Amino acid sequence: MKSLYKMALIILISKINVFAQLSAPIVEDVYGGRINAIAGYSKTADTSRIFISTESANSVFYTDVFANSSSPAFGRFHVMPGLDASANYGSNIKLIAAHAASGNLFFAKENQIFSSNAASSVVSVAYSASGLIESILIIDNYLFFSQAGNFHFGTLDSGGNFTEDSNSPIGFTSSGGQKVVYKNPVTNQLYIFTEGTVPELFKFSDAYSSLSSTTTTSSISLSSLSSSVNWKGVGIAPDGRLFVISDDKYVAYSDDEISWTQFSALIGGVANKTIAFSGDSTNYRVYSASMYSASKGESGTWLSFGDPGGMETHPNDGDVFVDPLNENIIYLTTDQGIGASIDQGATIFEIDDGIEAVQVNDFSMIADKSSAWLAAKSGLRKVINYLTFPVWTNAIFPNNDGSPYYSIEMSKDDTNRVYAGNVRIYRSSDNGNNWSQIFTPENSPYNFPSVGTMANAIEECKFSPNIVMAGFEIQNTNKGGLFVSEDYGNNWEQIYLETSTDGEDVDIADIVFNLEGSDTVAYVGAIYDLSVPQGRSIYRVVKNGSNWLASQDMDATGTAVGYPITATIQDLEITASSDTIYATGTDAGINHPITYYKIVSGTNLWTTMTTTGYPFSSGKQATAVTIGVDTIYVAVDNEIYYFPLGGTQWQLGYSYPVGTRINFLYFDELLAGTSFGLYGHIGIKNPTAIESETEYIPDNYSLEQNFPNPFNPTTTIRFSIPNSEFVSLKIYNVLGKEVANLINENRSAGSYKIYFDGSHLASGVYFYRLRAGKFELTKKLLLIK
């Protein structure tokens, strides 16, 4: 699963042996992630501000879009200052709404409504009471939300302060389930929809701006709708036509709120709570999940986003949003992150730049370091030309399988062969251009469940590359298993660790191969589970002819302490000389993180590394280990610790925000795959005299000419700063109008590369300007399409 080939971190190249700490993380160009919700408002006469909430510790991002144009310009996303990973608002913010007058974003979390502004790190509580917030809507300067069977409303002032109306709340009787509040654009009345196979829909008697103590609600009958599907979303078109959409893309609409027309859109997938519209009452389009209709939502008129114009990545069934200034611009969720269309859905493209919300799970690189692959919750990514001008691909989904990916493995003897794992195992023989599903434990005789099964590890044997192993975990109380192929993945069989029959056995976290004498040996890290069958610690699996013999390697005879070690082993790493194996995980006795090593050529016993300086406390988990030139690195929760070989104690290298999970470490320099992105670290020998480290820190400011130039549509801009300070790098057209904001934040001293994509700009001359402290320099770049 993890290779020991040393990697040169091109952003800041150095060779560090002994150092005092690790640098702050430097983001790799892996952007995107799962998007929960989209909102926005008209910031100026020509600029829209767009917000997205994500399934990551970086909860919310924003960007400005020059939208009032036939050639819109999409800016780089930035995390909201008060809603980044350090703020601990989490990955489950799904209800958001934007207020134009104040520029605030309002969002619901459990029983509270908060507000935040991109200009400040302050997050304020706008409302708090018992009961789950079920929906939220802002219209002009009015805020509406439902909570525990009550409908609340009030006003927002120019500062975004909420004052609840004296007649609020209005009670209504409804079953449980997700609520959606929507305004009828013809009558200005509000509607509340409750999802389900037996959905409910209520209408208020007064316009949204005239709710009072006499306002009542009436039920609109949905009894004629099919009860075999889950009705999920509601929307009201410019002519007052009422739409509801269900999973399986089943659509229903009514022009009189009495009789309903319902049909299948003949497009696969599920529904989302949002239905959006563009156009007027005589001619409008309907958008929902991954599809749209150009003809008022009529049967037979629905198409997938990207049809017929094309797509960069696949749209998924998340939120949709029509730009508040330019209704030709549609924002939608994709398997990679967030996409956009400037032709009302016919063509879609990615606009993920700056979204650090990719849950990165695994990484693999070939020996010459020229290319690598990454596995993430939102697909696979490939990087080429890593040591010169690295370029990351958009997300790749083998056979359009959008399930999260947990493992990736590049072949040791054929650079075109790649393995990837989610629930299933895929293989490409042409470096990712085409994929084949080569194994799934969902099939008989194994019958693993499709939901909850994870291929945590894929490992090709470096000295016998025809041998490939895959380790699976099944979440909750079920167990995974270990599988092997000896013909490059064409045929598979199970290796029994604790059981003696095909099927559930032991949850697997990691696998490494070693050649010990003439024996092919696999070490398998297991997830501790004392329910039957038991699984724990490390298994040693030895090839014996056509069979594989498995034994527990941390029994009493295999440990330096002389008694069994019971632990979850999350990660294994073996030295380049194959003489020492390191393992890290969590002790099962008092649930503390721990790291072990085994000198194969010496004692051949698993020995506990010193805990001096180590976060040896209950509740913490060690998740990753890697080996440097003369240093061991281990991730524990949100922190990276290092141990210089020959040293006496562990030292803290860097702390990510609390709540961050570090899924892997990869040396040289140090890469960390986290729950919200891929980051590089360098070692700093003397952080109090950093300017003297001219091998690592530039002496002067510089802004290099972009390369290539002219370009179409991407180019690279490199710059260096000798001090840690606020940096601005922006692109302007010949009229002096800003068309892209590439950097606008504090940056550490160092050398940087920035990739600029001019796909959505017209051909012509542009300028890029670097400002850092008192330094300022502008250069010209030429886009030719």
mmCIF file with all atom_site columns, N, CA and C in Angstrom, residues 627-648:
data_model
loop_
_atom_site.group_PDB
_atom_site.id
_atom_site.type_symbol
_atom_site.label_atom_id
_atom_site.label_alt_id
_atom_site.label_comp_id
_atom_site.label_asym_id
_atom_site.label_entity_id
_atom_site.label_seq_id
_atom_site.pdbx_PDB_ins_code
_atom_site.Cartn_x
_atom_site.Cartn_y
_atom_site.Cartn_z
_atom_site.occupancy
_atom_site.B_iso_or_equiv
_atom_site.pdbx_formal_charge
_atom_site.auth_seq_id
_atom_site.auth_comp_id
_atom_site.auth_asym_id
_atom_site.auth_atom_id
_atom_site.pdbx_PDB_model_num
ATOM 1  N N  . ILE A 1 627 ? 9.323  6.200  7.141  1.00 0.00 ? 627 ILE A N  1
ATOM 2  C CA . ILE A 1 627 ? 10.738 6.179  7.491  1.00 0.00 ? 627 ILE A CA 1
ATOM 3  C C  . ILE A 1 627 ? 11.477 7.182  6.623  1.00 0.00 ? 627 ILE A C  1
ATOM 4  N N  . GLY A 1 628 ? 12.190 8.118  7.266  1.00 0.00 ? 628 GLY A N  1
ATOM 5  C CA . GLY A 1 628 ? 13.014 9.067  6.552  1.00 0.00 ? 628 GLY A CA 1
ATOM 6  C C  . GLY A 1 628 ? 14.436 8.574  6.422  1.00 0.00 ? 628 GLY A C  1
ATOM 7  N N  . VAL A 1 629 ? 15.333 9.491  6.053  1.00 0.00 ? 629 VAL A N  1
ATOM 8  C CA . VAL A 1 629 ? 16.741 9.131  5.904  1.00 0.00 ? 629 VAL A CA 1
ATOM 9  C C  . VAL A 1 629 ? 17.295 8.594  7.216  1.00 0.00 ? 629 VAL A C  1
ATOM 10 N N  . ASP A 1 630 ? 17.015 9.281  8.310  1.00 0.00 ? 630 ASP A N  1
ATOM 11 C CA . ASP A 1 630 ? 17.448 8.817  9.620  1.00 0.00 ? 630 ASP A CA 1
ATOM 12 C C  . ASP A 1 630 ? 16.421 9.165  10.685 1.00 0.00 ? 630 ASP A C  1
ATOM 13 N N  . THR A 1 631 ? 15.168 9.183  10.288 1.00 0.00 ? 631 THR A N  1
ATOM 14 C CA . THR A 1 631 ? 14.109 9.629  11.183 1.00 0.00 ? 631 THR A CA 1
ATOM 15 C C  . THR A 1 631 ? 12.852 8.795  10.958 1.00 0.00 ? 631 THR A C  1
ATOM 16 N N  . ILE A 1 632 ? 12.164 8.470  12.052 1.00 0.00 ? 632 ILE A N  1
ATOM 17 C CA . ILE A 1 632 ? 10.868 7.810  11.993 1.00 0.00 ? 632 ILE A CA 1
ATOM 18 C C  . ILE A 1 632 ? 9.797  8.859  12.249 1.00 0.00 ? 632 ILE A C  1
ATOM 19 N N  . TYR A 1 633 ? 8.758  8.877  11.415 1.00 0.00 ? 633 TYR A N  1
ATOM 20 C CA . TYR A 1 633 ? 7.649  9.796  11.587 1.00 0.00 ? 633 TYR A CA 1
ATOM 21 C C  . TYR A 1 633 ? 6.385  8.997  11.891 1.00 0.00 ? 633 TYR A C  1
ATOM 22 N N  . VAL A 1 634 ? 5.608  9.483  12.844 1.00 0.00 ? 634 VAL A N  1
ATOM 23 C CA . VAL A 1 634 ? 4.351  8.826  13.201 1.00 0.00 ? 634 VAL A CA 1
ATOM 24 C C  . VAL A 1 634 ? 3.267  9.882  13.357 1.00 0.00 ? 634 VAL A C  1
ATOM 25 N N  . ALA A 1 635 ? 2.073  9.561  12.855 1.00 0.00 ? 635 ALA A N  1
ATOM 26 C CA . ALA A 1 635 ? 0.916  10.439 13.035 1.00 0.00 ? 635 ALA A CA 1
ATOM 27 C C  . ALA A 1 635 ? 0.066  9.901  14.178 1.00 0.00 ? 635 ALA A C  1
ATOM 28 N N  . VAL A 1 636 ? -0.240 10.779 15.118 1.00 0.00 ? 636 VAL A N  1
ATOM 29 C CA . VAL A 1 636 ? -1.135 10.447 16.229 1.00 0.00 ? 636 VAL A CA 1
ATOM 30 C C  . VAL A 1 636 ? -2.245 11.490 16.255 1.00 0.00 ? 636 VAL A C  1
ATOM 31 N N  . ASP A 1 637 ? -3.461 11.041 15.999 1.00 0.00 ? 637 ASP A N  1
ATOM 32 C CA . ASP A 1 637 ? -4.587 11.962 15.881 1.00 0.00 ? 637 ASP A CA 1
ATOM 33 C C  . ASP A 1 637 ? -4.257 13.054 14.851 1.00 0.00 ? 637 ASP A C  1
ATOM 34 N N  . ASN A 1 638 ? -4.175 14.292 15.308 1.00 0.00 ? 638 ASN A N  1
ATOM 35 C CA . ASN A 1 638 ? -3.933 15.420 14.413 1.00 0.00 ? 638 ASN A CA 1
ATOM 36 C C  . ASN A 1 638 ? -2.486 15.886 14.413 1.00 0.00 ? 638 ASN A C  1
ATOM 37 N N  . GLU A 1 639 ? -1.589 15.095 14.996 1.00 0.00 ? 639 GLU A N  1
ATOM 38 C CA . GLU A 1 639 ? -0.206 15.541 15.166 1.00 0.00 ? 639 GLU A CA 1
ATOM 39 C C  . GLU A 1 639 ? 0.786  14.596 14.497 1.00 0.00 ? 639 GLU A C  1
ATOM 40 N N  . ILE A 1 640 ? 1.930  15.169 14.075 1.00 0.00 ? 640 ILE A N  1
ATOM 41 C CA . ILE A 1 640 ? 3.031  14.385 13.520 1.00 0.00 ? 640 ILE A CA 1
ATOM 42 C C  . ILE A 1 640 ? 4.204  14.440 14.496 1.00 0.00 ? 640 ILE A C  1
ATOM 43 N N  . TYR A 1 641 ? 4.664  13.276 14.931 1.00 0.00 ? 641 TYR A N  1
ATOM 44 C CA . TYR A 1 641 ? 5.828  13.161 15.806 1.00 0.00 ? 641 TYR A CA 1
ATOM 45 C C  . TYR A 1 641 ? 6.976  12.535 15.022 1.00 0.00 ? 641 TYR A C  1
ATOM 46 N N  . TYR A 1 642 ? 8.207  12.839 15.429 1.00 0.00 ? 642 TYR A N  1
ATOM 47 C CA . TYR A 1 642 ? 9.359  12.235 14.774 1.00 0.00 ? 642 TYR A CA 1
ATOM 48 C C  . TYR A 1 642 ? 10.379 11.773 15.807 1.00 0.00 ? 642 TYR A C  1
ATOM 49 N N  . PHE A 1 643 ? 11.108 10.745 15.409 1.00 0.00 ? 643 PHE A N  1
ATOM 50 C CA . PHE A 1 643 ? 12.110 10.146 16.287 1.00 0.00 ? 643 PHE A CA 1
ATOM 51 C C  . PHE A 1 643 ? 13.400 9.962  15.493 1.00 0.00 ? 643 PHE A C  1
ATOM 52 N N  . PRO A 1 644 ? 14.432 10.769 15.759 1.00 0.00 ? 644 PRO A N  1
ATOM 53 C CA . PRO A 1 644 ? 15.713 10.593 15.049 1.00 0.00 ? 644 PRO A CA 1
ATOM 54 C C  . PRO A 1 644 ? 16.350 9.256  15.438 1.00 0.00 ? 644 PRO A C  1
ATOM 55 N N  . LEU A 1 645 ? 16.739 8.468  14.456 1.00 0.00 ? 645 LEU A N  1
ATOM 56 C CA . LEU A 1 645 ? 17.388 7.195  14.760 1.00 0.00 ? 645 LEU A CA 1
ATOM 57 C C  . LEU A 1 645 ? 18.654 7.441  15.572 1.00 0.00 ? 645 LEU A C  1
ATOM 58 N N  . GLY A 1 646 ? 18.787 6.704  16.642 1.00 0.00 ? 646 GLY A N  1
ATOM 59 C CA . GLY A 1 646 ? 19.884 6.937  17.563 1.00 0.00 ? 646 GLY A CA 1
ATOM 60 C C  . GLY A 1 646 ? 19.518 7.910  18.662 1.00 0.00 ? 646 GLY A C  1
ATOM 61 N N  . GLY A 1 647 ? 18.333 8.500  18.576 1.00 0.00 ? 647 GLY A N  1
ATOM 62 C CA . GLY A 1 647 ? 17.878 9.438  19.592 1.00 0.00 ? 647 GLY A CA 1
ATOM 63 C C  . GLY A 1 647 ? 17.290 8.727  20.791 1.00 0.00 ? 647 GLY A C  1
ATOM 64 N N  . THR A 1 648 ? 16.789 9.517  21.725 1.00 0.00 ? 648 THR A N  1
ATOM 65 C CA . THR A 1 648 ? 16.252 8.949  22.966 1.00 0.00 ? 648 THR A CA 1
ATOM 66 C C  . THR A 1 648 ? 14.793 9.285  23.201 1.00 0.00 ? 648 THR A C  1
#
